[in-house]
PDB file of C-alpha atoms in Angstrom:
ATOM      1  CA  UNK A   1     -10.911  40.732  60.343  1.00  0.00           C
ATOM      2  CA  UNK A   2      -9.381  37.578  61.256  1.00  0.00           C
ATOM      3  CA  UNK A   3      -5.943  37.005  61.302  1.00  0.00           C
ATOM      4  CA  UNK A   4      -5.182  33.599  59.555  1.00  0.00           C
ATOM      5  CA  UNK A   5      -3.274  30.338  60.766  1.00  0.00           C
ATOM      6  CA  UNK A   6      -0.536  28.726  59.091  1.00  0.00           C
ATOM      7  CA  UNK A   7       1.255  26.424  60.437  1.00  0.00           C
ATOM      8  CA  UNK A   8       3.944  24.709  58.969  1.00  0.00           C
ATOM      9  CA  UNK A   9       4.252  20.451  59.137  1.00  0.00           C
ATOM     10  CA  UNK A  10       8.263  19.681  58.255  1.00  0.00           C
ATOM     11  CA  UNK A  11      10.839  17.679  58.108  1.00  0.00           C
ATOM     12  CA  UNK A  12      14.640  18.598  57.891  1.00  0.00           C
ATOM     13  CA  UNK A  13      17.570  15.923  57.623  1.00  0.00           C
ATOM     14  CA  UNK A  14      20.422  18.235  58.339  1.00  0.00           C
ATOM     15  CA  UNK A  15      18.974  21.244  58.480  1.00  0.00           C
ATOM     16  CA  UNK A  16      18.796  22.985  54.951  1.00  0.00           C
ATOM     17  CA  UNK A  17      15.068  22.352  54.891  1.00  0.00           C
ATOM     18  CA  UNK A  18      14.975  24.165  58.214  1.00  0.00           C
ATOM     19  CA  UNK A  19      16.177  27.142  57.090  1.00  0.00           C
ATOM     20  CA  UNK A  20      13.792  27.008  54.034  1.00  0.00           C
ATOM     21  CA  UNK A  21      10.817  26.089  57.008  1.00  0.00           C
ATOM     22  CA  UNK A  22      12.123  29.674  58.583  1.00  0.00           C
ATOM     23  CA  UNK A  23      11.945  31.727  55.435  1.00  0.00           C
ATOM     24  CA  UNK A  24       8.109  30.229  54.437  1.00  0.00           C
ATOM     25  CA  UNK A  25       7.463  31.264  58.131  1.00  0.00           C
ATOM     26  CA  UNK A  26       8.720  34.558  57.859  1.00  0.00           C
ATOM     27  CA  UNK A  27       7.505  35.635  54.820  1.00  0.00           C
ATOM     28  CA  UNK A  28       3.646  34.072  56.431  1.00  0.00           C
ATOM     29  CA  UNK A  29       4.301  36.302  59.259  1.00  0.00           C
ATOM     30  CA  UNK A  30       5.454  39.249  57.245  1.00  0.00           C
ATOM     31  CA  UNK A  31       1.645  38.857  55.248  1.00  0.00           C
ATOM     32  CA  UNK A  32       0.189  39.040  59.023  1.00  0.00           C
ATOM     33  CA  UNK A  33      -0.463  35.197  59.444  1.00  0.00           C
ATOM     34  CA  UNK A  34      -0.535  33.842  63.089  1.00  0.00           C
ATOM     35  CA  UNK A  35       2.692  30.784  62.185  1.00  0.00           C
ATOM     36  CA  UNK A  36       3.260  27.528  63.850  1.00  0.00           C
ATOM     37  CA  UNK A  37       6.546  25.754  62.675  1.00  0.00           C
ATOM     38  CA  UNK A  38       6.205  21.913  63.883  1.00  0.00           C
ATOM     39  CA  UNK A  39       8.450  19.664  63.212  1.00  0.00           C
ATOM     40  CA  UNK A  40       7.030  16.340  62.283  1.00  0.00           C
ATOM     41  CA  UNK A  41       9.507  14.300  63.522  1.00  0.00           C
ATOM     42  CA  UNK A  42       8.573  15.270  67.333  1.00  0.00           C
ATOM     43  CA  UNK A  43       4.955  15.896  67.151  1.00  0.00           C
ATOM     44  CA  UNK A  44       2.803  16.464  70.421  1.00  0.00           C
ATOM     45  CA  UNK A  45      -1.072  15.751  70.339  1.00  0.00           C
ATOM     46  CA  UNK A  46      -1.273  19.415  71.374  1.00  0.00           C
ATOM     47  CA  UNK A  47       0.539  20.524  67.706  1.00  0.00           C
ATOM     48  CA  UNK A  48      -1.751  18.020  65.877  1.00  0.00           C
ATOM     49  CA  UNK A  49      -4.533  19.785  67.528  1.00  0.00           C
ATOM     50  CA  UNK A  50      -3.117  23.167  66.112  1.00  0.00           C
ATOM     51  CA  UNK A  51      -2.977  21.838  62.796  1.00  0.00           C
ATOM     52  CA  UNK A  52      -6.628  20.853  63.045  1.00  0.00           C
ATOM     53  CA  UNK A  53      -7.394  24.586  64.110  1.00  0.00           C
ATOM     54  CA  UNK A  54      -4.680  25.935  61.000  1.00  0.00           C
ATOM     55  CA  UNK A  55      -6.348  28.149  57.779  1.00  0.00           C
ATOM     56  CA  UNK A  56      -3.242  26.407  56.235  1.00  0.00           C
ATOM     57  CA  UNK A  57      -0.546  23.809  56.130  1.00  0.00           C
ATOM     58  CA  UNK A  58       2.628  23.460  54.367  1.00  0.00           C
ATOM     59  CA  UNK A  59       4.338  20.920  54.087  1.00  0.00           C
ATOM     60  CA  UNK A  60       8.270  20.490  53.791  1.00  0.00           C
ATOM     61  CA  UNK A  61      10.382  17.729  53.785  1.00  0.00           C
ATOM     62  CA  UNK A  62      13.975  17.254  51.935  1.00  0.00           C
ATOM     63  CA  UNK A  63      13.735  15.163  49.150  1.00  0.00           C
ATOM     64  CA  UNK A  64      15.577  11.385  49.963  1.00  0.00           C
ATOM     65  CA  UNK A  65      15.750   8.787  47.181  1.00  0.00           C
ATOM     66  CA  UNK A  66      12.906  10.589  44.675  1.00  0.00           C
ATOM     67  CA  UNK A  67      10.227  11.161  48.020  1.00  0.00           C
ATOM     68  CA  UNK A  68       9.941  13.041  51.030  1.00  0.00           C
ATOM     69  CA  UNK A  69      12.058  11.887  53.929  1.00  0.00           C
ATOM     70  CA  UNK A  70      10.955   8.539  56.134  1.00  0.00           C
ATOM     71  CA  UNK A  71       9.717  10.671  58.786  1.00  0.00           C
ATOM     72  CA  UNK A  72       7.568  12.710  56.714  1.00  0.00           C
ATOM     73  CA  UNK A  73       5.887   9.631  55.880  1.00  0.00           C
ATOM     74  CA  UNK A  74       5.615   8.437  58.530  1.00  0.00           C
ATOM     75  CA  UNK A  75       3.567  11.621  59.448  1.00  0.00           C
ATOM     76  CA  UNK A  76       1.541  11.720  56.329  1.00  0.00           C
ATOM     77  CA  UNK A  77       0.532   8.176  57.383  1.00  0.00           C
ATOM     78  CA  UNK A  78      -0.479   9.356  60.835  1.00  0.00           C
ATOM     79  CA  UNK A  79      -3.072  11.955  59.212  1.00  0.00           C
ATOM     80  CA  UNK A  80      -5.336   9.115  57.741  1.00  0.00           C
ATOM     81  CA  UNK A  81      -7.026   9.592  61.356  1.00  0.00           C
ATOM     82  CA  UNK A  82      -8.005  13.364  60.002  1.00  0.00           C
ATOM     83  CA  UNK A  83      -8.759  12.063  56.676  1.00  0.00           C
ATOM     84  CA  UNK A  84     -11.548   9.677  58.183  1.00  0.00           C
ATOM     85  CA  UNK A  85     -13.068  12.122  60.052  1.00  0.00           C
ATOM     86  CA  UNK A  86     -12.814  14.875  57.467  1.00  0.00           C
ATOM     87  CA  UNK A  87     -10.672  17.136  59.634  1.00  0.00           C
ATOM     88  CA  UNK A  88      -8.809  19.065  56.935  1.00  0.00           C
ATOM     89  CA  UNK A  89     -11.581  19.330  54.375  1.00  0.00           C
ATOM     90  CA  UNK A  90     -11.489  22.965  52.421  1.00  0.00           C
ATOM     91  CA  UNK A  91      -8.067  24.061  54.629  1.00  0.00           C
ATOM     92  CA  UNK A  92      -5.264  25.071  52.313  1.00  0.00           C
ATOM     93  CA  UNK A  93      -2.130  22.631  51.872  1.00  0.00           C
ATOM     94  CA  UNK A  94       1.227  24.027  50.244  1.00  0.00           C
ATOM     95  CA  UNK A  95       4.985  22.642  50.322  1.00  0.00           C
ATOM     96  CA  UNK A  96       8.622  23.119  50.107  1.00  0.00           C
ATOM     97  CA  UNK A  97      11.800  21.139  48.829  1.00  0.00           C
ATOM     98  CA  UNK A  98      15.064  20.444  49.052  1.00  0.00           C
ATOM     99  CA  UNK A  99      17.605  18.116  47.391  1.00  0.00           C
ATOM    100  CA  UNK A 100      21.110  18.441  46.421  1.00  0.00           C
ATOM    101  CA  UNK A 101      20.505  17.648  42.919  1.00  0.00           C
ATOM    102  CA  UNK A 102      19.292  21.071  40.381  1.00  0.00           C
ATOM    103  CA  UNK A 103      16.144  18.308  39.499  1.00  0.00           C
ATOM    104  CA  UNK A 104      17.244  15.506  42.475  1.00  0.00           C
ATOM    105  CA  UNK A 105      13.280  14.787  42.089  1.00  0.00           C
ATOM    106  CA  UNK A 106      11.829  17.161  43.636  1.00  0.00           C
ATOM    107  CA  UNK A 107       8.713  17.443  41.412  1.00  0.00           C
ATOM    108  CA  UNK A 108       7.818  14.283  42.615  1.00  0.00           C
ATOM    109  CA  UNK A 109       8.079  15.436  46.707  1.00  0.00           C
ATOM    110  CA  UNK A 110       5.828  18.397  45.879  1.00  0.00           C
ATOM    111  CA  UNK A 111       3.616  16.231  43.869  1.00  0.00           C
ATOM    112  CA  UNK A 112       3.282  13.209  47.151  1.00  0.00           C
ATOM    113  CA  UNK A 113       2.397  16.626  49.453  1.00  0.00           C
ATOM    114  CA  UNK A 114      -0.349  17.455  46.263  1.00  0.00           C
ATOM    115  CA  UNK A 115      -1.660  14.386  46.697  1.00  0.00           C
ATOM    116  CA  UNK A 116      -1.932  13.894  50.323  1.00  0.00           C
ATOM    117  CA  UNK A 117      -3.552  17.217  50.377  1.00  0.00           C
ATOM    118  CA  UNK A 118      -5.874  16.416  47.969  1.00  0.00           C
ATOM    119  CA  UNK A 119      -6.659  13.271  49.905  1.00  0.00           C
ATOM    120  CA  UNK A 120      -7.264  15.271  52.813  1.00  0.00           C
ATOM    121  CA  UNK A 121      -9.881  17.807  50.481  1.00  0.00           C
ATOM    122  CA  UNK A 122      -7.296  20.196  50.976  1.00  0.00           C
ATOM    123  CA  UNK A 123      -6.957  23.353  48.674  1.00  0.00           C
ATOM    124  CA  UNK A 124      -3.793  23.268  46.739  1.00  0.00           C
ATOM    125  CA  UNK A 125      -1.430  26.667  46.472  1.00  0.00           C
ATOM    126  CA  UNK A 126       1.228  26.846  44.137  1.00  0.00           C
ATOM    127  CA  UNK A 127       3.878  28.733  43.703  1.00  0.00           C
ATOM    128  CA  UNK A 128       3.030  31.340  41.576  1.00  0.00           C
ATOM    129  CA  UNK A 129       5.803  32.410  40.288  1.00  0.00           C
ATOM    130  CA  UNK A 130       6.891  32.086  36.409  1.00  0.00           C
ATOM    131  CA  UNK A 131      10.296  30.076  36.615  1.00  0.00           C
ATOM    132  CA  UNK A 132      13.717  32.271  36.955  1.00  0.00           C
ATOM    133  CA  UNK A 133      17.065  31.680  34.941  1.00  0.00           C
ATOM    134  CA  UNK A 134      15.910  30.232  32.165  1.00  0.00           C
ATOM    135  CA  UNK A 135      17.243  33.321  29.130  1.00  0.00           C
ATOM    136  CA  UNK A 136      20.799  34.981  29.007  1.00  0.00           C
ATOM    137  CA  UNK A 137      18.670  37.364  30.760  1.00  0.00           C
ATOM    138  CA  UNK A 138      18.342  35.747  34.268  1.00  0.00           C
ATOM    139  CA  UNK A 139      20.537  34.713  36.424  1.00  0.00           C
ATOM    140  CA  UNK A 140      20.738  31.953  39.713  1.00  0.00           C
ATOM    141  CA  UNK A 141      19.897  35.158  41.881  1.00  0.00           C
ATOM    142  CA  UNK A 142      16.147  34.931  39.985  1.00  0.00           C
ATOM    143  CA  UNK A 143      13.483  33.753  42.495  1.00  0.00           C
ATOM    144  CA  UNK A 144      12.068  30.507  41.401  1.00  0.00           C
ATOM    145  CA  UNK A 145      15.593  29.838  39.827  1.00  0.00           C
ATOM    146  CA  UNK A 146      15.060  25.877  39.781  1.00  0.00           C
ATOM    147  CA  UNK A 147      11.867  26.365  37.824  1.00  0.00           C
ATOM    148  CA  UNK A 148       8.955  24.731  40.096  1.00  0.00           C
ATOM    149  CA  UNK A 149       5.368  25.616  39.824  1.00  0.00           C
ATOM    150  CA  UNK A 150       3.290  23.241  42.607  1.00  0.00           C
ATOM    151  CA  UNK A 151       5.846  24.519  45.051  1.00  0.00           C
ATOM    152  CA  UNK A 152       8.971  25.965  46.303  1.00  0.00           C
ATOM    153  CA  UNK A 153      11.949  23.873  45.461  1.00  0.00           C
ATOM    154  CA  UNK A 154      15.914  24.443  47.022  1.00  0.00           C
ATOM    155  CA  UNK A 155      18.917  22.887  45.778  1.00  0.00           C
ATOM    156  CA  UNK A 156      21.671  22.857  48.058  1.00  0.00           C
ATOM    157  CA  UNK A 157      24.936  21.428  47.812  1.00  0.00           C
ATOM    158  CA  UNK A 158      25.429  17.866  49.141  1.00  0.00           C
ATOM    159  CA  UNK A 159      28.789  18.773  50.682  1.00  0.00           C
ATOM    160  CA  UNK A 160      27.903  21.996  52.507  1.00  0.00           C
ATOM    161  CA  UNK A 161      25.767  22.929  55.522  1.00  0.00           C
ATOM    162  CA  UNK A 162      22.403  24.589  56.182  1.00  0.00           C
ATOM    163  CA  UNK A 163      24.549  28.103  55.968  1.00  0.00           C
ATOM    164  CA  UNK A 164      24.797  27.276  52.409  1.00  0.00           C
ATOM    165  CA  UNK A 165      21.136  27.171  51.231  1.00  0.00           C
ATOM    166  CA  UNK A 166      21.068  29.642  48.247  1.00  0.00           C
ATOM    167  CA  UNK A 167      19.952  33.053  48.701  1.00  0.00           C
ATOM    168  CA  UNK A 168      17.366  32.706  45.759  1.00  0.00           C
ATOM    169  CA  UNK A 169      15.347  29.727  47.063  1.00  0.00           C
ATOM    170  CA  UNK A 170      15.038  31.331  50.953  1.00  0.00           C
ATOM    171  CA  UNK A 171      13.635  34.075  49.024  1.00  0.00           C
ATOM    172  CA  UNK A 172      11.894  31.930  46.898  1.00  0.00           C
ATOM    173  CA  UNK A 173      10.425  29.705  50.037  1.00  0.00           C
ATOM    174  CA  UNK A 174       9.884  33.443  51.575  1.00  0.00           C
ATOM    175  CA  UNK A 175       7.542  34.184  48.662  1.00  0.00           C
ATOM    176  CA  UNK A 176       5.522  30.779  49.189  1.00  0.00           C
ATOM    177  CA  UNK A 177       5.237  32.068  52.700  1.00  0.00           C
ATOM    178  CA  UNK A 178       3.904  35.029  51.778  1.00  0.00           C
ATOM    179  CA  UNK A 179       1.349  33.720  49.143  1.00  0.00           C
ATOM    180  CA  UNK A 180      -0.247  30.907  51.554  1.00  0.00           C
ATOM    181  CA  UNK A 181      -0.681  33.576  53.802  1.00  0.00           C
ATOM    182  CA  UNK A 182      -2.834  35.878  51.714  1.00  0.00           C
ATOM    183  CA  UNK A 183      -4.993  33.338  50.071  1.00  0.00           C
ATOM    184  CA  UNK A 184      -5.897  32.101  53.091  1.00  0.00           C
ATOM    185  CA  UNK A 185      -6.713  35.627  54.146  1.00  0.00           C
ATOM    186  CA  UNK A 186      -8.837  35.951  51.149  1.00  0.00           C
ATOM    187  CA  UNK A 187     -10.687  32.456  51.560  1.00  0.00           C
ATOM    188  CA  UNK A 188     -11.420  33.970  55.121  1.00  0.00           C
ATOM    189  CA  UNK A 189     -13.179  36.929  54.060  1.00  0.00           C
ATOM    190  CA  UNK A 190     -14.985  34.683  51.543  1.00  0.00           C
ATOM    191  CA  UNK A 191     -16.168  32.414  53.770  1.00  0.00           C
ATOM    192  CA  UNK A 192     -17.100  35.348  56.378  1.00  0.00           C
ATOM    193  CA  UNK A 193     -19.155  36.709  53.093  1.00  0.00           C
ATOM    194  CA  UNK A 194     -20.974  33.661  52.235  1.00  0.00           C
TER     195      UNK A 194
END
């Protein structure tokens, strides 16, 4: 069987959407996935051409001002040379978040990484997770604490430092690791049955 490729296309400000890009990669690697953690921001042509050979991408970037970060942009831009040739057709796309805000937008990060995906006739994975603390039941220890279904959103404290990324959305971000990894493990044996 074929051990699939993720790789991970990011962007991290000051580091707390680092340490969520560690915990999707880990929990990718845990599901037996083959990981590649590239950081947007200092892209070779040699990581561009591991995308291009990548089951799956996800996408992170922190959330800035409602959007993904400048330099994510500035990436997604950049792929309109694999949209024209049709590069990442029928590869899987998923993302991660952070803000320091419990809402701070996010919706609308994941929703730009849906969308460039989908312009790239990319697959879409969400979350798949029903949404934590929301009864007298839960608690901000739930996974998927925030609530998000197109993706795994963070909040983290604009005041504190990458140590401070809450326990609940690394595990959360770990889960979305996990996740991309098996469905693209499953559209693998698919397309090795068709």
């Amino acid at each position: 069987m074929t051990t699939p490729v993720v790789s991970l296309a990011y962007h991290s400000g000051f580091g707390h959407t680092a340490v969520l890009a560690e915990a999707v990669r880990a929990g990718a690697a845990g599901a037996g996935a083959e990981v590649h953690v590239i950081k947007v921001d200092e892209i070779t042509e040699e990581q561009w051409e591991i995308l291009d050979r990548s089951d799956a991408i996800v996408f992170g970037s922190p959330t800035y001002m409602g959007t993904a970060s400048g330099a994510f942009h500035v990436f997604a831009e950049a792929t309109s040379k694999r949209w024209a040739a049709q590069a990442w057709q029928d590869k899987l796309a998923a993302g991660f978040t952070n803000s320091g805000s419990k809402s701070g937008d996010k919706l609308h990060t994941l929703q730009f990484f849906q969308i460039l995906a989908a312009q790239l006739g990319m697959h879409w994975v969400n979350l798949g997770l029903m949404p934590g603390w929301n009864s007298t039941t839960g608690s901000e220890h739930d996974l998927n604490r925030l609530g998000f279904f197109a993706g795994a959103a963070a909040q983290s404290n604009a005041d504190e430092g990458p140590e401070a990324v809450h326990k609940a959305d690394i595990a959360t971000a770990e889960h979305l690791g996990r996740r991309v990894a098996q469905t693209a493990r499953t559209f693998l044996r698919g397309r090795a049955a068709a």
